[in-house]
Each structure stands twice: as C-alpha cells, then as structure tokens.
Amino acid sequence: QKEVEQDPGPLSVPEGAIVSLNCTYSNSAFQYFMWYRQYSRKGPELLMYTYSSGNKEDGRFTAQVDKSSKYISLFIRDSQPSDSATYLCAMSEYTNAGKSTFGDGTTLTVKP
Amino acid sequence: NAGVMQNPRHLVRRRGQEARLRCSPMKGHSHVYWYRQLPEEGLKFMVYLQKENIIDESGMPKERFSAEFPKEGPSILRIQQVVRGDSAAYFCASSPDKGEGLAKNIQYFGAGTRLSVL
C-alpha cells in the first residue's frame, strides 16, 4: 500500500468552477505538506506548503490539512483554463524533510 | 537568478550504455535531491545530497545507480548499463542553505531529463 494516495482523476470542470483535489496518507510522521503543479513535460512548480494541521490561503488557492484524518486538500476557486495541469501532493517528515513522498497526481482540465 | 538547471533535457541510450544526468542547483542552494517519474506516476525520491556528502540514498536502486555532488560543479546522477525499465523523467530539486523552519525545506525543481532507452 502506498504511503500517499491521491484521487486519480482525470478531472474536467468548466471555467469558474471550484475544484477540490485530495490526498490521504498513512504515515503519521508527515509534518510538511506541499502541493505542486506540473504542466506537461515540465518540472513541478510549488504552489502551496503548510506545516501540520490547518488552512492556508493564497489568492485563489486554499490548502487544508487534517492530521487527525490524515487527509489534505487543495481548493481552487474561480478555476481558469490556465489551471489545466497535473497537481501533485507531497509530504515529508520533520526529521527527514529532504525526502518528499509524492502522490501520483491528478490531471485537471478547465474548459473555457 | 537562474533556476535549477538540468541537462541534457532529452537523452537517448541503447541498452547497456551509461547515462549521465547533470544538475546545477539554484544559487545559494547546497542541498540537491533526485527524483524519478515514470509515465502516469508521481515522483519517487531517489537520493538527497549536500556538497560532497550523500545524506539519504534510501530510494536509490542498489545496483547500477550512483550520485555525487562534488565541491565544484554540478550534481551527477549516473546510471550504468541502462535497461528499458530505466526510461523515465529524472528531476532534480534544490533547497536553500539558510532559512527558518519550513522555508529551508522548500524544494525547487528543474525541468527534468527525459531518458529513453532503446
């Protein structure tokens, strides 16, 4: 069983929709939680990062962490066609923050 | 400020040849990480290096793969006697030398090297 499971998708939504992307994990030692966006044939680009439980908002993006349920989410408000990409969740332990464990990604398409 | 630079972007090798992938971290970064991404999958951690030291190589295959980050020059991921199963995108990331808490752990990724083994 994988340490990090991500909703597989693909996900297709109309422009302006609210998008919810989700990951669950099994390792209770994970303390750092990240979301990356990856365009086709490009490297991952960091979108959001959080430490431990709670919410963090940045523009149209909100990251949510629920450590009690081992569940993290990324919400995208007012989605745009330019948001079409693969979204990867990633996590790391406090004592081994150099090693990130990634989900397999969810591919999102936002239709104009 | 240039980002993480990886070269070559594309590399084609025949079975049994050697592949050398290079990564130059961002300025001010001395922590380098290598990940491998198979089609339709997420990134899998391979190795974490600091200058002249391997910090964590728990994700490296036991044979044929090696990595180094010398005092001068880029980090190198070396794959000897490549096989078709080595075909993948290999990403390098770097993180800063200084910073507090979470900021120090943020990894910035390069564009990757796509290895194709014929």
Coordinates of C-alpha atoms in Angstrom, one line a residue:
Chain A
Q1 CA 0.0 0.0 0.0
K2 CA 1.3 3.4 -0.9
E3 CA 2.1 5.9 1.8
V4 CA 0.3 8.7 -0.1
E5 CA -2.9 8.1 -2.1
Q6 CA -4.2 10.8 -4.4
D7 CA -7.6 10.9 -6.2
P8 CA -6.6 9.7 -9.6
G9 CA -8.8 11.8 -11.9
P10 CA -8.8 13.0 -14.5
L11 CA -10.9 15.9 -13.6
S12 CA -12.7 18.1 -16.1
V13 CA -14.6 21.2 -15.0
P14 CA -16.0 24.3 -16.6
E15 CA -14.2 27.6 -16.2
G16 CA -15.2 29.4 -13.0
A17 CA -15.9 26.1 -11.1
I18 CA -14.5 25.3 -7.6
V19 CA -12.0 22.4 -7.8
S20 CA -11.2 20.1 -4.9
L21 CA -8.1 17.9 -5.1
N22 CA -7.4 15.4 -2.3
C23 CA -4.8 13.1 -0.8
T24 CA -4.8 10.7 2.0
Y25 CA -1.7 9.3 3.8
S26 CA -0.7 6.6 6.2
N27 CA 2.5 7.9 7.8
S28 CA 1.6 9.8 10.9
A29 CA 5.2 11.3 11.0
F30 CA 4.4 13.5 8.0
Q31 CA 4.5 17.2 9.1
Y32 CA 5.2 19.1 6.0
F33 CA 2.5 19.2 3.2
M34 CA 3.0 20.6 -0.2
W35 CA 1.0 20.9 -3.5
Y36 CA 2.8 21.2 -6.8
R37 CA 1.5 22.0 -10.2
Q38 CA 3.1 20.3 -13.2
Y39 CA 2.5 21.2 -16.8
S40 CA 3.0 18.6 -19.5
R41 CA 6.7 17.8 -19.9
K42 CA 7.8 20.4 -17.3
G43 CA 9.1 20.2 -13.8
P44 CA 6.8 20.5 -10.7
E45 CA 6.2 24.0 -9.5
L46 CA 5.5 24.6 -5.8
L47 CA 2.0 26.1 -5.2
M48 CA 1.4 25.8 -1.5
Y49 CA 3.2 24.4 1.5
T50 CA 2.0 24.0 5.1
Y51 CA 3.2 22.7 8.4
S52 CA 1.0 20.5 10.5
S53 CA -2.8 20.9 10.5
G54 CA -4.9 23.9 9.4
N55 CA -5.7 26.0 6.4
K56 CA -3.6 28.3 4.3
E57 CA -4.9 30.6 1.6
D58 CA -3.0 32.2 -1.3
G59 CA -5.1 34.0 -3.9
R60 CA -7.5 31.5 -5.5
F61 CA -5.8 28.6 -3.8
T62 CA -6.5 27.1 -0.3
A63 CA -4.6 24.2 1.2
Q64 CA -6.2 22.3 4.0
V65 CA -4.6 19.7 6.3
D66 CA -6.5 17.4 8.7
K67 CA -3.9 15.4 10.5
S68 CA -6.4 13.6 12.6
S69 CA -7.9 12.1 9.4
K70 CA -4.6 12.0 7.5
Y71 CA -6.3 14.0 4.7
I72 CA -5.2 17.0 2.8
S73 CA -6.9 19.0 0.2
L74 CA -6.3 21.8 -2.3
F75 CA -9.1 24.0 -3.4
I76 CA -9.0 26.2 -6.5
R77 CA -11.6 28.9 -6.7
D78 CA -12.8 30.5 -10.0
S79 CA -10.8 28.0 -12.0
Q80 CA -9.2 29.2 -15.2
P81 CA -8.1 27.3 -18.4
S82 CA -4.5 28.1 -17.4
D83 CA -5.0 26.0 -14.3
S84 CA -5.2 22.9 -16.5
A85 CA -2.3 20.8 -15.3
T86 CA -1.4 17.8 -13.2
Y87 CA -1.5 18.5 -9.4
L88 CA 0.8 16.6 -7.1
C89 CA 0.5 16.4 -3.4
A90 CA 3.8 15.8 -1.4
M91 CA 4.7 15.3 2.2
S92 CA 7.8 14.9 4.3
E93 CA 8.7 14.1 7.9
Y94 CA 10.1 16.7 10.3
T95 CA 13.2 14.8 10.9
N96 CA 13.8 13.9 7.3
A97 CA 12.4 16.9 5.4
G98 CA 14.7 16.3 2.5
K99 CA 12.8 13.3 1.3
S100 CA 9.4 14.1 -0.1
T101 CA 6.8 11.5 -0.8
F102 CA 4.5 12.3 -3.7
G103 CA 1.1 11.2 -4.7
D104 CA 0.6 10.0 -8.3
G105 CA -1.1 13.2 -9.4
T106 CA -4.5 14.4 -10.5
T107 CA -4.8 15.8 -14.0
L108 CA -7.2 18.7 -14.2
T109 CA -8.7 20.2 -17.3
V110 CA -10.6 23.5 -17.1
K111 CA -12.8 24.1 -20.1
P112 CA -13.5 27.6 -21.4
Chain B
N1 CA 18.5 34.3 -10.6
A2 CA 18.6 31.2 -12.7
G3 CA 16.5 28.3 -11.5
V4 CA 17.6 24.7 -11.2
M5 CA 19.3 23.7 -14.4
Q6 CA 19.3 20.2 -15.7
N7 CA 21.0 18.8 -18.8
P8 CA 20.5 17.3 -21.2
R9 CA 16.8 17.7 -21.5
H10 CA 16.5 14.6 -23.5
L11 CA 18.9 11.6 -23.5
V12 CA 18.7 8.5 -25.7
R13 CA 20.8 5.5 -24.8
R14 CA 20.9 1.9 -26.0
R15 CA 20.7 -0.9 -23.6
G16 CA 24.0 -1.5 -21.8
Q17 CA 25.2 2.1 -22.3
E18 CA 25.8 4.6 -19.5
A19 CA 23.7 7.6 -18.8
R20 CA 24.9 10.7 -17.0
L21 CA 22.4 13.4 -15.9
R22 CA 23.6 16.7 -14.6
C23 CA 22.0 19.2 -12.2
S24 CA 23.1 22.6 -11.2
P25 CA 21.2 23.9 -8.2
M26 CA 20.0 27.4 -7.7
K27 CA 22.5 30.0 -6.4
G28 CA 22.7 29.8 -2.6
H29 CA 21.5 26.2 -2.6
S30 CA 23.8 23.3 -1.5
H31 CA 21.1 20.7 -1.0
V32 CA 20.2 18.6 -4.1
Y33 CA 17.6 15.9 -4.5
W34 CA 16.9 13.5 -7.3
Y35 CA 13.5 12.0 -8.2
R36 CA 12.3 9.7 -10.9
Q37 CA 9.0 9.9 -12.6
L38 CA 7.5 7.1 -14.6
P39 CA 4.6 7.8 -17.0
E40 CA 1.3 8.5 -15.2
E41 CA 3.0 8.3 -11.8
G42 CA 4.2 10.7 -9.2
L43 CA 7.8 11.5 -8.4
K44 CA 9.7 8.8 -6.5
F45 CA 12.6 10.0 -4.2
M46 CA 16.0 8.6 -5.1
V47 CA 18.7 10.5 -3.2
Y48 CA 19.5 13.6 -1.2
L49 CA 23.0 15.1 -1.3
Q50 CA 24.8 18.0 0.1
K51 CA 28.2 19.2 -1.2
E52 CA 30.5 16.1 -1.2
N53 CA 28.1 14.1 1.0
I54 CA 25.2 11.7 0.4
I55 CA 22.6 12.4 3.1
D56 CA 19.9 9.9 2.2
E57 CA 20.1 7.3 -0.6
S58 CA 17.2 5.2 0.6
G59 CA 15.4 5.5 -2.8
M60 CA 18.4 4.5 -5.0
P61 CA 18.4 1.1 -6.7
K62 CA 21.1 -1.0 -5.2
E63 CA 22.9 -1.6 -8.4
R64 CA 23.9 0.5 -11.5
F65 CA 22.8 3.8 -10.0
S66 CA 25.1 6.3 -8.3
A67 CA 25.0 10.0 -7.5
E68 CA 27.5 12.6 -6.5
F69 CA 27.7 16.3 -5.7
P70 CA 31.3 17.4 -5.8
K71 CA 32.7 20.5 -4.2
E72 CA 32.9 22.2 -7.6
G73 CA 30.5 21.6 -10.5
P74 CA 27.0 20.1 -10.9
S75 CA 25.5 17.1 -9.2
I76 CA 25.6 14.0 -11.4
L77 CA 23.2 11.0 -11.5
R78 CA 24.9 8.1 -13.2
I79 CA 23.1 5.0 -14.5
Q80 CA 25.4 2.2 -15.7
Q81 CA 24.3 -0.5 -18.2
V82 CA 20.9 1.1 -18.7
V83 CA 17.9 -1.1 -19.3
R84 CA 14.5 -0.3 -20.9
G85 CA 12.9 0.0 -17.4
D86 CA 15.2 3.0 -16.7
S87 CA 13.3 5.0 -19.2
A88 CA 11.7 7.8 -17.2
A89 CA 11.9 11.5 -16.5
Y90 CA 14.5 12.3 -13.9
F91 CA 14.1 15.5 -11.9
C92 CA 16.5 17.4 -9.7
A93 CA 15.5 19.8 -7.0
S94 CA 17.5 22.1 -4.7
S95 CA 16.7 23.8 -1.4
P96 CA 18.4 26.8 0.3
D97 CA 21.3 26.8 2.6
K98 CA 19.7 29.2 5.0
G99 CA 16.2 29.9 6.3
E100 CA 13.9 29.2 9.1
G101 CA 11.7 26.2 9.5
L102 CA 9.6 25.4 6.5
A103 CA 11.3 27.8 4.2
K104 CA 14.5 25.9 4.4
N105 CA 12.8 22.7 3.2
I106 CA 11.2 24.1 0.1
Q107 CA 12.4 22.3 -2.9
Y108 CA 12.7 24.0 -6.3
F109 CA 12.6 21.7 -9.3
G110 CA 14.4 21.7 -12.6
A111 CA 12.7 20.9 -15.9
G112 CA 13.9 17.3 -15.9
T113 CA 15.9 15.0 -18.1
R114 CA 13.9 12.5 -20.1
L115 CA 15.8 9.3 -20.6
S116 CA 14.8 6.9 -23.3
V117 CA 16.5 3.5 -23.5
L118 CA 16.2 1.8 -26.9

